[in-house]
């Protein structure tokens, strides 16, 4: 991902992303910890591994500032993508649970339901 929309001070924090994450885990609950989570949320959108959704994780752990748009269009777009990924992951977890698997399998659909949301296409 590009860092063009990220303020210059945050660009300088990129090399320290891992260190900041480790330090965050050692902090006691405080307003400062929430502010660090906000910063980690922005950094995570370009620094975290694909599929980790750390931008969303740290956003939820952060200060919960109401004006999310103040972080910029790129941040909001990437965060929305992570929300969509998390939603899709939760749907897969739901449909692959033992109970749901048994229900779908008994209906003769099995894992085909996970491949296509439209069962009538079979």
Coordinates of C-alpha atoms in Angstrom, one line a residue:
X1 CA 0.0 0.0 0.0
X2 CA 1.0 3.6 -0.5
X3 CA 1.9 5.9 2.3
X4 CA 1.2 9.1 0.2
X5 CA -1.8 10.0 2.2
X6 CA -0.1 9.5 5.6
X7 CA 1.4 12.5 7.4
X8 CA 5.2 12.7 7.3
X9 CA 5.7 12.1 11.0
X10 CA 3.8 8.8 10.7
X11 CA 6.0 7.8 7.7
X12 CA 9.0 8.0 10.1
X13 CA 7.4 5.6 12.5
X14 CA 7.1 2.8 9.9
X15 CA 10.5 1.2 10.8
X16 CA 9.3 1.1 14.5
X17 CA 5.9 -0.5 13.8
X18 CA 6.9 -3.8 15.5
X19 CA 8.5 -2.1 18.5
X20 CA 5.4 0.1 18.9
X21 CA 3.1 -2.9 18.8
X22 CA 5.2 -4.7 21.4
X23 CA 5.3 -1.6 23.7
X24 CA 1.5 -1.3 23.3
X25 CA 1.0 -4.8 24.7
X26 CA 2.9 -3.8 27.8
X27 CA 0.9 -0.6 28.6
X28 CA -1.8 -0.4 31.2
X29 CA -5.2 0.8 30.1
X30 CA -5.1 4.6 29.7
X31 CA -5.9 7.4 27.3
X32 CA -2.3 7.2 26.1
X33 CA -2.6 3.6 25.2
X34 CA -5.8 4.4 23.2
X35 CA -3.9 7.2 21.3
X36 CA -1.1 4.8 20.5
X37 CA -3.7 2.3 19.2
X38 CA -4.9 5.1 16.9
X39 CA -1.4 5.6 15.5
X40 CA -0.9 1.8 15.2
X41 CA -4.2 1.6 13.3
X42 CA -2.9 4.0 10.7
X43 CA 0.5 2.3 10.4
X44 CA -1.1 -1.1 10.3
X45 CA -2.9 -0.3 7.0
X46 CA 0.5 -0.4 5.2
X47 CA 2.7 -2.4 7.6
X48 CA 0.7 -5.4 8.8
X49 CA 0.7 -8.7 7.0
X50 CA -2.0 -9.3 4.4
X51 CA -5.2 -10.5 6.0
X52 CA -4.2 -9.6 9.6
X53 CA -6.7 -6.7 9.8
X54 CA -4.6 -5.0 12.4
X55 CA -5.8 -1.6 11.2
X56 CA -9.3 -2.6 12.3
X57 CA -8.0 -4.2 15.5
X58 CA -6.2 -1.1 16.6
X59 CA -9.0 1.2 15.5
X60 CA -11.4 -0.7 17.8
X61 CA -8.9 -0.5 20.6
X62 CA -8.2 3.2 20.0
X63 CA -9.8 6.4 21.2
X64 CA -13.0 5.9 19.2
X65 CA -12.9 9.4 17.8
X66 CA -16.2 10.2 16.1
X67 CA -14.8 12.0 13.1
X68 CA -13.1 9.1 11.3
X69 CA -12.9 11.1 8.1
X70 CA -10.3 13.4 9.8
X71 CA -7.8 10.5 9.2
X72 CA -8.1 10.9 5.5
X73 CA -9.8 9.1 2.5
X74 CA -7.1 6.4 2.1
X75 CA -7.4 5.4 5.8
X76 CA -11.2 5.2 5.6
X77 CA -11.1 3.2 2.4
X78 CA -8.5 0.7 3.8
X79 CA -10.4 0.4 7.0
X80 CA -13.6 -0.3 5.1
X81 CA -11.8 -3.0 3.2
X82 CA -10.7 -4.6 6.5
X83 CA -14.2 -4.4 7.9
X84 CA -15.4 -6.2 4.7
X85 CA -12.7 -8.8 5.2
X86 CA -13.6 -9.4 8.8
X87 CA -17.3 -9.7 7.9
X88 CA -16.5 -12.3 5.2
X89 CA -14.3 -14.2 7.7
X90 CA -17.0 -14.3 10.3
X91 CA -19.5 -15.5 7.7
X92 CA -17.1 -18.4 6.7
X93 CA -16.6 -19.2 10.4
X94 CA -20.4 -19.3 10.9
X95 CA -21.0 -21.6 7.9
X96 CA -18.2 -23.9 8.6
X97 CA -19.1 -24.5 12.2
X98 CA -20.0 -28.1 13.0
X99 CA -23.7 -27.4 13.4
X100 CA -24.0 -25.4 10.2
X101 CA -21.9 -28.0 8.3
X102 CA -24.2 -30.8 9.4
X103 CA -27.3 -28.7 8.5
X104 CA -26.0 -27.9 5.0
X105 CA -24.6 -31.3 4.4
X106 CA -27.9 -32.9 5.3
X107 CA -29.6 -30.6 2.7
X108 CA -27.1 -31.9 0.1
X109 CA -25.3 -28.6 -0.4
X110 CA -22.2 -29.3 1.7
X111 CA -19.3 -26.9 1.0
X112 CA -20.8 -25.8 -2.3
X113 CA -22.6 -23.1 -0.3
X114 CA -19.3 -21.6 0.6
X115 CA -18.2 -21.4 -3.0
X116 CA -21.3 -19.7 -4.4
X117 CA -23.8 -17.6 -2.4
X118 CA -26.5 -18.7 -4.8
X119 CA -27.4 -22.3 -4.2
X120 CA -29.9 -22.3 -7.1
X121 CA -26.9 -22.0 -9.4
X122 CA -26.2 -25.7 -8.9

